[in-house]
PDB file of C-alpha atoms and ligand atoms in Angstrom:
ATOM      1  CA  MET X 559      38.000 -14.580  62.079  1.00  0.00           C
ATOM      2  CA  ARG X 560      36.150 -12.675  64.703  1.00  0.00           C
ATOM      3  CA  GLY X 561      32.461 -14.555  64.795  1.00  0.00           C
ATOM      4  CA  TYR X 562      29.873 -12.557  66.191  1.00  0.00           C
ATOM      5  CA  TYR X 563      28.175 -11.656  69.563  1.00  0.00           C
ATOM      6  CA  ILE X 564      25.100 -11.321  70.692  1.00  0.00           C
ATOM      7  CA  ALA X 565      24.177  -9.966  74.402  1.00  0.00           C
ATOM      8  CA  GLY X 566      21.028  -9.262  76.463  1.00  0.00           C
ATOM      9  CA  ASN X 567      21.810  -7.253  78.665  1.00  0.00           C
ATOM     10  CA  TRP X 568      17.794  -7.457  81.436  1.00  0.00           C
ATOM     11  CA  LYS X 569      18.926  -4.491  83.287  1.00  0.00           C
ATOM     12  CA  MET X 570      16.416  -4.338  86.309  1.00  0.00           C
ATOM     13  CA  HIS X 571      13.749  -5.634  85.304  1.00  0.00           C
ATOM     14  CA  LYS X 572      11.065  -9.486  85.581  1.00  0.00           C
ATOM     15  CA  THR X 573      10.744 -10.739  88.165  1.00  0.00           C
ATOM     16  CA  ARG X 574      11.647 -14.906  87.883  1.00  0.00           C
ATOM     17  CA  ALA X 575       8.743 -16.198  86.693  1.00  0.00           C
ATOM     18  CA  GLU X 576       9.049 -13.085  83.781  1.00  0.00           C
ATOM     19  CA  ALA X 577      12.516 -14.630  83.571  1.00  0.00           C
ATOM     20  CA  ALA X 578      12.686 -18.070  83.090  1.00  0.00           C
ATOM     21  CA  GLU X 579       9.216 -17.665  80.620  1.00  0.00           C
ATOM     22  CA  LEU X 580      12.517 -15.485  78.759  1.00  0.00           C
ATOM     23  CA  ALA X 581      14.754 -18.314  78.919  1.00  0.00           C
ATOM     24  CA  LYS X 582      13.183 -21.115  78.306  1.00  0.00           C
ATOM     25  CA  ALA X 583      12.030 -18.968  75.183  1.00  0.00           C
ATOM     26  CA  LEU X 584      15.138 -17.840  74.132  1.00  0.00           C
ATOM     27  CA  VAL X 585      17.020 -21.142  74.920  1.00  0.00           C
ATOM     28  CA  GLU X 586      14.046 -22.558  71.988  1.00  0.00           C
ATOM     29  CA  GLN X 587      14.506 -20.044  69.281  1.00  0.00           C
ATOM     30  CA  LEU X 588      18.075 -19.643  69.449  1.00  0.00           C
ATOM     31  CA  ARG X 589      19.284 -23.723  69.429  1.00  0.00           C
ATOM     32  CA  ASP X 590      20.024 -23.441  65.272  1.00  0.00           C
ATOM     33  CA  GLY X 591      21.748 -19.473  65.832  1.00  0.00           C
ATOM     34  CA  LYS X 592      24.778 -19.178  64.391  1.00  0.00           C
ATOM     35  CA  HIS X 593      26.564 -16.370  66.705  1.00  0.00           C
ATOM     36  CA  LYS X 594      27.849 -16.507  70.196  1.00  0.00           C
ATOM     37  CA  TYR X 595      25.241 -15.884  72.974  1.00  0.00           C
ATOM     38  CA  LEU X 596      25.009 -14.354  76.685  1.00  0.00           C
ATOM     39  CA  VAL X 597      22.086 -12.991  78.852  1.00  0.00           C
ATOM     40  CA  ALA X 598      22.450 -11.031  81.439  1.00  0.00           C
ATOM     41  CA  PRO X 599      19.393 -10.647  84.336  1.00  0.00           C
ATOM     42  CA  SER X 600      19.637  -9.272  87.387  1.00  0.00           C
ATOM     43  CA  PHE X 601      21.856 -10.683  90.536  1.00  0.00           C
ATOM     44  CA  THR X 602      17.814 -12.049  92.153  1.00  0.00           C
ATOM     45  CA  LEU X 603      17.434 -13.932  88.851  1.00  0.00           C
ATOM     46  CA  LEU X 604      20.754 -15.823  88.222  1.00  0.00           C
ATOM     47  CA  GLU X 605      19.786 -18.569  90.503  1.00  0.00           C
ATOM     48  CA  THR X 606      16.646 -18.949  88.300  1.00  0.00           C
ATOM     49  CA  VAL X 607      17.845 -18.417  85.013  1.00  0.00           C
ATOM     50  CA  GLY X 608      21.284 -19.993  85.318  1.00  0.00           C
ATOM     51  CA  PRO X 609      19.818 -23.731  84.934  1.00  0.00           C
ATOM     52  CA  LEU X 610      17.494 -23.228  81.771  1.00  0.00           C
ATOM     53  CA  LEU X 611      20.165 -22.407  80.202  1.00  0.00           C
ATOM     54  CA  LYS X 612      22.663 -24.532  81.044  1.00  0.00           C
ATOM     55  CA  GLY X 613      23.286 -27.485  77.536  1.00  0.00           C
ATOM     56  CA  SER X 614      22.084 -24.304  75.218  1.00  0.00           C
ATOM     57  CA  ASN X 615      24.695 -22.288  73.387  1.00  0.00           C
ATOM     58  CA  ILE X 616      23.229 -19.110  75.296  1.00  0.00           C
ATOM     59  CA  VAL X 617      25.946 -18.142  78.160  1.00  0.00           C
ATOM     60  CA  LEU X 618      24.488 -16.997  82.057  1.00  0.00           C
ATOM     61  CA  GLY X 619      25.950 -13.341  81.995  1.00  0.00           C
ATOM     62  CA  ALA X 620      26.241 -10.989  85.417  1.00  0.00           C
ATOM     63  CA  GLN X 621      25.301  -6.569  85.203  1.00  0.00           C
ATOM     64  CA  ASN X 622      28.344  -5.897  87.437  1.00  0.00           C
ATOM     65  CA  MET X 623      30.393  -7.528  90.653  1.00  0.00           C
ATOM     66  CA  ALA X 624      31.325  -5.636  93.414  1.00  0.00           C
ATOM     67  CA  ALA X 625      35.280  -4.630  93.373  1.00  0.00           C
ATOM     68  CA  GLU X 626      36.758  -6.982  96.337  1.00  0.00           C
ATOM     69  CA  GLU X 627      36.596 -10.288  96.811  1.00  0.00           C
ATOM     70  CA  GLN X 628      34.130 -10.441  99.872  1.00  0.00           C
ATOM     71  CA  GLY X 629      33.904  -8.546 103.159  1.00  0.00           C
ATOM     72  CA  ALA X 630      32.224  -6.057 104.314  1.00  0.00           C
ATOM     73  CA  HIS X 631      30.108  -4.491 101.583  1.00  0.00           C
ATOM     74  CA  THR X 632      26.828  -4.053 101.914  1.00  0.00           C
ATOM     75  CA  GLY X 633      25.028  -4.335  98.745  1.00  0.00           C
ATOM     76  CA  GLU X 634      27.406  -5.849  97.262  1.00  0.00           C
ATOM     77  CA  THR X 635      27.195  -8.772  95.412  1.00  0.00           C
ATOM     78  CA  SER X 636      31.124 -10.822  95.087  1.00  0.00           C
ATOM     79  CA  VAL X 637      32.861 -12.417  92.338  1.00  0.00           C
ATOM     80  CA  LEU X 638      32.305 -16.005  94.087  1.00  0.00           C
ATOM     81  CA  GLN X 639      28.990 -15.341  94.609  1.00  0.00           C
ATOM     82  CA  LEU X 640      28.861 -14.996  91.027  1.00  0.00           C
ATOM     83  CA  LYS X 641      31.328 -17.454  90.068  1.00  0.00           C
ATOM     84  CA  ASP X 642      28.703 -19.723  92.307  1.00  0.00           C
ATOM     85  CA  LEU X 643      25.648 -19.581  90.354  1.00  0.00           C
ATOM     86  CA  GLY X 644      27.651 -20.251  87.733  1.00  0.00           C
ATOM     87  CA  VAL X 645      27.651 -16.819  85.756  1.00  0.00           C
ATOM     88  CA  GLY X 646      30.891 -17.260  83.313  1.00  0.00           C
ATOM     89  CA  THR X 647      30.598 -13.138  82.406  1.00  0.00           C
ATOM     90  CA  VAL X 648      30.248 -10.189  83.759  1.00  0.00           C
ATOM     91  CA  ILE X 649      29.644  -6.705  82.818  1.00  0.00           C
ATOM     92  CA  LEU X 650      31.541  -3.768  83.759  1.00  0.00           C
ATOM     93  CA  GLY X 651      31.433  -0.067  83.246  1.00  0.00           C
ATOM     94  CA  HIS X 652      28.304   0.634  81.741  1.00  0.00           C
ATOM     95  CA  SER X 653      27.071   4.172  81.323  1.00  0.00           C
ATOM     96  CA  GLU X 654      24.687   3.492  83.764  1.00  0.00           C
ATOM     97  CA  ARG X 655      27.232   2.561  86.483  1.00  0.00           C
ATOM     98  CA  ARG X 656      29.660   5.376  85.386  1.00  0.00           C
ATOM     99  CA  HIS X 657      27.098   7.969  85.180  1.00  0.00           C
ATOM    100  CA  VAL X 658      24.223   6.994  87.475  1.00  0.00           C
ATOM    101  CA  TYR X 659      26.230   5.165  90.363  1.00  0.00           C
ATOM    102  CA  LYS X 660      30.016   7.355  89.871  1.00  0.00           C
ATOM    103  CA  GLU X 661      32.225   4.698  88.777  1.00  0.00           C
ATOM    104  CA  ASP X 662      35.238   5.518  87.998  1.00  0.00           C
ATOM    105  CA  ASP X 663      37.785   3.855  85.779  1.00  0.00           C
ATOM    106  CA  ALA X 664      39.615   2.654  88.926  1.00  0.00           C
ATOM    107  CA  LEU X 665      37.204   1.128  89.739  1.00  0.00           C
ATOM    108  CA  ILE X 666      36.186  -0.619  87.406  1.00  0.00           C
ATOM    109  CA  ASN X 667      39.577  -1.428  86.128  1.00  0.00           C
ATOM    110  CA  LYS X 668      39.606  -3.228  89.665  1.00  0.00           C
ATOM    111  CA  LYS X 669      37.000  -4.728  88.731  1.00  0.00           C
ATOM    112  CA  VAL X 670      38.147  -5.824  85.773  1.00  0.00           C
ATOM    113  CA  ARG X 671      40.938  -7.209  87.018  1.00  0.00           C
ATOM    114  CA  LEU X 672      39.452  -9.377  89.803  1.00  0.00           C
ATOM    115  CA  ALA X 673      37.042 -10.589  87.529  1.00  0.00           C
ATOM    116  CA  LEU X 674      39.143 -11.899  85.130  1.00  0.00           C
ATOM    117  CA  LYS X 675      41.873 -13.517  88.079  1.00  0.00           C
ATOM    118  CA  GLN X 676      38.906 -15.753  88.501  1.00  0.00           C
ATOM    119  CA  GLY X 677      38.582 -16.921  85.598  1.00  0.00           C
ATOM    120  CA  LEU X 678      35.185 -14.923  84.893  1.00  0.00           C
ATOM    121  CA  ASP X 679      35.460 -13.662  81.268  1.00  0.00           C
ATOM    122  CA  VAL X 680      34.649  -9.803  80.943  1.00  0.00           C
ATOM    123  CA  ILE X 681      32.348  -7.086  78.593  1.00  0.00           C
ATOM    124  CA  LEU X 682      34.109  -4.116  79.443  1.00  0.00           C
ATOM    125  CA  CYS X 683      32.397  -1.003  78.086  1.00  0.00           C
ATOM    126  CA  ILE X 684      32.940   2.139  77.035  1.00  0.00           C
ATOM    127  CA  GLY X 685      31.573   5.450  75.650  1.00  0.00           C
ATOM    128  CA  GLU X 686      31.295   9.129  75.494  1.00  0.00           C
ATOM    129  CA  LEU X 687      27.778  11.347  76.685  1.00  0.00           C
ATOM    130  CA  LEU X 688      26.314  13.706  73.892  1.00  0.00           C
ATOM    131  CA  GLU X 689      28.127  16.056  74.942  1.00  0.00           C
ATOM    132  CA  GLU X 690      31.390  14.726  75.131  1.00  0.00           C
ATOM    133  CA  ARG X 691      30.743  13.734  71.231  1.00  0.00           C
ATOM    134  CA  GLU X 692      29.139  17.739  70.221  1.00  0.00           C
ATOM    135  CA  ALA X 693      32.473  18.321  71.579  1.00  0.00           C
ATOM    136  CA  GLY X 694      34.028  16.347  69.557  1.00  0.00           C
ATOM    137  CA  ASN X 695      35.968  13.868  72.167  1.00  0.00           C
ATOM    138  CA  ALA X 696      33.912  11.049  71.418  1.00  0.00           C
ATOM    139  CA  GLU X 697      37.401   9.326  70.193  1.00  0.00           C
ATOM    140  CA  ALA X 698      39.274  10.261  73.246  1.00  0.00           C
ATOM    141  CA  VAL X 699      36.984   9.709  76.139  1.00  0.00           C
ATOM    142  CA  CYS X 700      36.461   5.830  74.651  1.00  0.00           C
ATOM    143  CA  GLU X 701      40.530   6.159  73.980  1.00  0.00           C
ATOM    144  CA  THR X 702      41.168   6.497  77.721  1.00  0.00           C
ATOM    145  CA  GLN X 703      38.405   4.378  79.073  1.00  0.00           C
ATOM    146  CA  THR X 704      39.431   1.389  77.141  1.00  0.00           C
ATOM    147  CA  VAL X 705      43.195   2.303  77.938  1.00  0.00           C
ATOM    148  CA  LYS X 706      42.848   2.885  82.027  1.00  0.00           C
ATOM    149  CA  GLY X 707      39.785  -0.052  82.346  1.00  0.00           C
ATOM    150  CA  LEU X 708      42.503  -2.651  80.360  1.00  0.00           C
ATOM    151  CA  GLU X 709      45.279  -1.218  82.655  1.00  0.00           C
ATOM    152  CA  GLY X 710      47.904  -4.139  84.291  1.00  0.00           C
ATOM    153  CA  VAL X 711      45.012  -7.081  82.169  1.00  0.00           C
ATOM    154  CA  SER X 712      47.929  -8.786  80.362  1.00  0.00           C
ATOM    155  CA  ALA X 713      47.630 -10.135  77.200  1.00  0.00           C
ATOM    156  CA  GLU X 714      46.307 -13.593  77.914  1.00  0.00           C
ATOM    157  CA  ASP X 715      43.983 -12.723  79.965  1.00  0.00           C
ATOM    158  CA  LEU X 716      42.387  -9.807  77.185  1.00  0.00           C
ATOM    159  CA  SER X 717      41.181 -13.004  75.034  1.00  0.00           C
ATOM    160  CA  ARG X 718      38.866 -13.699  78.153  1.00  0.00           C
ATOM    161  CA  VAL X 719      37.596 -10.082  76.942  1.00  0.00           C
ATOM    162  CA  THR X 720      34.613  -8.509  75.039  1.00  0.00           C
ATOM    163  CA  LEU X 721      34.792  -4.726  74.961  1.00  0.00           C
ATOM    164  CA  ALA X 722      30.844  -2.847  74.090  1.00  0.00           C
ATOM    165  CA  TYR X 723      30.760   0.401  72.839  1.00  0.00           C
ATOM    166  CA  GLU X 724      27.503   1.889  74.024  1.00  0.00           C
ATOM    167  CA  PRO X 725      27.070   5.679  73.193  1.00  0.00           C
ATOM    168  CA  VAL X 726      25.318   7.334  75.875  1.00  0.00           C
ATOM    169  CA  TRP X 727      23.065   9.449  74.509  1.00  0.00           C
ATOM    170  CA  ALA X 728      21.801   6.366  71.642  1.00  0.00           C
ATOM    171  CA  ILE X 729      21.337   4.231  75.457  1.00  0.00           C
ATOM    172  CA  GLY X 730      17.113   3.935  76.056  1.00  0.00           C
ATOM    173  CA  THR X 731      16.179   6.728  73.643  1.00  0.00           C
ATOM    174  CA  GLY X 732      15.589   5.688  69.694  1.00  0.00           C
ATOM    175  CA  LYS X 733      18.326   6.371  68.506  1.00  0.00           C
ATOM    176  CA  THR X 734      21.194   4.694  67.083  1.00  0.00           C
ATOM    177  CA  ALA X 735      24.625   5.935  66.306  1.00  0.00           C
ATOM    178  CA  THR X 736      24.420   6.153  62.862  1.00  0.00           C
ATOM    179  CA  PRO X 737      26.803   2.349  61.459  1.00  0.00           C
ATOM    180  CA  GLU X 738      29.275   4.365  60.610  1.00  0.00           C
ATOM    181  CA  ASP X 739      29.702   6.650  63.712  1.00  0.00           C
ATOM    182  CA  ALA X 740      29.383   3.361  64.782  1.00  0.00           C
ATOM    183  CA  ASP X 741      32.425   1.719  63.031  1.00  0.00           C
ATOM    184  CA  ALA X 742      34.566   4.978  62.963  1.00  0.00           C
ATOM    185  CA  ILE X 743      34.845   5.152  66.725  1.00  0.00           C
ATOM    186  CA  HIS X 744      35.263   0.501  66.962  1.00  0.00           C
ATOM    187  CA  GLY X 745      37.274   1.076  64.199  1.00  0.00           C
ATOM    188  CA  SER X 746      39.841   3.945  66.903  1.00  0.00           C
ATOM    189  CA  VAL X 747      39.480   1.573  69.917  1.00  0.00           C
ATOM    190  CA  ARG X 748      41.059  -1.076  67.839  1.00  0.00           C
ATOM    191  CA  ALA X 749      44.232   0.464  66.976  1.00  0.00           C
ATOM    192  CA  VAL X 750      44.442   1.449  71.001  1.00  0.00           C
ATOM    193  CA  ILE X 751      43.852  -2.494  71.740  1.00  0.00           C
ATOM    194  CA  ARG X 752      46.539  -2.722  67.915  1.00  0.00           C
ATOM    195  CA  ARG X 753      48.774  -0.556  69.844  1.00  0.00           C
ATOM    196  CA  LEU X 754      48.457  -1.983  73.618  1.00  0.00           C
ATOM    197  CA  TYR X 755      48.310  -5.824  72.371  1.00  0.00           C
ATOM    198  CA  GLY X 756      49.663  -5.764  69.522  1.00  0.00           C
ATOM    199  CA  GLU X 757      48.223  -7.226  65.427  1.00  0.00           C
ATOM    200  CA  SER X 758      47.186 -10.581  66.224  1.00  0.00           C
ATOM    201  CA  ALA X 759      44.787  -9.232  69.930  1.00  0.00           C
ATOM    202  CA  ALA X 760      43.026  -5.920  68.295  1.00  0.00           C
ATOM    203  CA  GLN X 761      42.209  -8.551  65.553  1.00  0.00           C
ATOM    204  CA  ARG X 762      40.874 -11.118  67.362  1.00  0.00           C
ATOM    205  CA  ILE X 763      39.144  -8.565  69.946  1.00  0.00           C
ATOM    206  CA  ILE X 764      34.965  -8.187  70.142  1.00  0.00           C
ATOM    207  CA  ILE X 765      34.159  -5.197  70.357  1.00  0.00           C
ATOM    208  CA  GLN X 766      29.991  -4.393  70.434  1.00  0.00           C
ATOM    209  CA  TYR X 767      28.426  -2.328  69.333  1.00  0.00           C
ATOM    210  CA  GLY X 768      25.371  -1.344  72.103  1.00  0.00           C
ATOM    211  CA  GLY X 769      22.531   2.151  71.930  1.00  0.00           C
ATOM    212  CA  SER X 770      18.991   1.560  70.827  1.00  0.00           C
ATOM    213  CA  VAL X 771      19.490  -1.956  69.239  1.00  0.00           C
ATOM    214  CA  LYS X 772      16.609  -3.472  67.384  1.00  0.00           C
ATOM    215  CA  PRO X 773      15.311  -6.048  64.798  1.00  0.00           C
ATOM    216  CA  ASP X 774      15.508  -3.630  62.301  1.00  0.00           C
ATOM    217  CA  ASN X 775      19.069  -1.968  62.512  1.00  0.00           C
ATOM    218  CA  ALA X 776      20.678  -4.738  63.013  1.00  0.00           C
ATOM    219  CA  ALA X 777      22.378  -6.042  60.068  1.00  0.00           C
ATOM    220  CA  GLN X 778      23.336  -2.651  58.390  1.00  0.00           C
ATOM    221  CA  LEU X 779      25.114  -2.050  62.106  1.00  0.00           C
ATOM    222  CA  MET X 780      26.750  -6.165  61.614  1.00  0.00           C
ATOM    223  CA  ALA X 781      28.072  -5.065  58.632  1.00  0.00           C
ATOM    224  CA  LYS X 782      30.337  -2.650  59.072  1.00  0.00           C
ATOM    225  CA  GLU X 783      33.714  -3.942  59.213  1.00  0.00           C
ATOM    226  CA  ASN X 784      34.991  -3.567  63.089  1.00  0.00           C
ATOM    227  CA  ILE X 785      30.552  -3.986  64.680  1.00  0.00           C
ATOM    228  CA  ASP X 786      31.531  -7.647  65.633  1.00  0.00           C
ATOM    229  CA  GLY X 787      27.722  -8.122  68.004  1.00  0.00           C
ATOM    230  CA  ALA X 788      25.424  -5.791  70.184  1.00  0.00           C
ATOM    231  CA  LEU X 789      24.333  -5.907  73.819  1.00  0.00           C
ATOM    232  CA  VAL X 790      20.976  -4.971  73.551  1.00  0.00           C
ATOM    233  CA  GLY X 791      18.826  -3.707  76.273  1.00  0.00           C
ATOM    234  CA  GLY X 792      14.896  -2.393  76.038  1.00  0.00           C
ATOM    235  CA  ALA X 793      15.023  -5.004  72.976  1.00  0.00           C
ATOM    236  CA  ALA X 794      16.740  -7.714  74.512  1.00  0.00           C
ATOM    237  CA  LEU X 795      13.591  -7.865  76.885  1.00  0.00           C
ATOM    238  CA  LYS X 796      11.169  -9.937  74.332  1.00  0.00           C
ATOM    239  CA  ALA X 797      12.334 -12.951  72.571  1.00  0.00           C
ATOM    240  CA  ASP X 798      10.545 -11.149  69.790  1.00  0.00           C
ATOM    241  CA  SER X 799      12.671  -8.914  69.443  1.00  0.00           C
ATOM    242  CA  PHE X 800      16.090 -10.429  70.975  1.00  0.00           C
ATOM    243  CA  VAL X 801      16.169 -13.337  68.716  1.00  0.00           C
ATOM    244  CA  PRO X 802      15.446 -11.453  65.385  1.00  0.00           C
ATOM    245  CA  ILE X 803      18.436  -9.307  66.343  1.00  0.00           C
ATOM    246  CA  ALA X 804      20.466 -12.978  67.273  1.00  0.00           C
ATOM    247  CA  LYS X 805      19.649 -13.948  64.125  1.00  0.00           C
ATOM    248  CA  PHE X 806      20.531 -11.041  62.012  1.00  0.00           C
ATOM    249  CA  ALA X 807      20.755 -11.537  58.324  1.00  0.00           C
TER     250      ALA X 807
HETATM  251  P1  13P C2110      19.339   0.088  74.693  1.00  0.00           P
HETATM  252  O1  13P C2110      19.542  -0.850  74.231  1.00  0.00           O
HETATM  253  O2  13P C2110      18.325  -0.201  75.906  1.00  0.00           O
HETATM  254  O3  13P C2110      19.498   0.950  74.060  1.00  0.00           O
HETATM  255  O4  13P C2110      20.270  -0.408  76.100  1.00  0.00           O
HETATM  256  C1  13P C2110      21.375  -0.603  75.598  1.00  0.00           C
HETATM  257  C2  13P C2110      22.772  -1.174  76.729  1.00  0.00           C
HETATM  258  O5  13P C2110      22.806  -0.260  77.805  1.00  0.00           O
HETATM  259  C3  13P C2110      22.397  -2.545  76.491  1.00  0.00           C
HETATM  260  O6  13P C2110      23.573  -2.875  78.056  1.00  0.00           O
END
């Protein structure tokens, strides 16, 4: 009953010309794609990429947003500004936001609630550090991030939330979680959703896997019961690698 959802997080890459070239190639090559798609370019590229995606099957996403609607927040970008550019979805709680820019669960939760209140869909990222996995705490860390990230989110609003499990040690390292290890965490996160929101919400919620997803490992990951898509970083920067992932067989 859940469809697959493949998203590309372009992180801090590309000029406007490069972004336009990639967006055009993806629109063309994913026209006959069967799944749900999103690309999330940097803020400076949204106005370039947005119009190119119009009428396509690819949603325009942003990589972050401020926790406040507007005001004196130098260097931040508001949900209202994202909506103004046609952004439909925002990625929140990415591990680079959590660990490099020190965003904590309370701040991420504030952003999640604001995005949902303002009508955006959310991809909420969770995932453990290597030392947390080695200490046997991967499930517990993901549970805490899920529970705290979703605090105050109604069952109705949850239908606009996608979760993305991105083990920090697998991001940009070439090390992918095995499909079995990823599926185990996805299953435990789905159980958290079942406990908080009930069985049908647990069955419906899409849980993407992220962390060194490539054309040659996408199909094995997607074959797993609880893996419903991918959040792709490095391999999302070229049509040649993103399209085969998006059209995994
Ligand atoms: P990589 O695919 O480069 O490992 O990045 C994953 C990621 O962080 C997507 O948000």
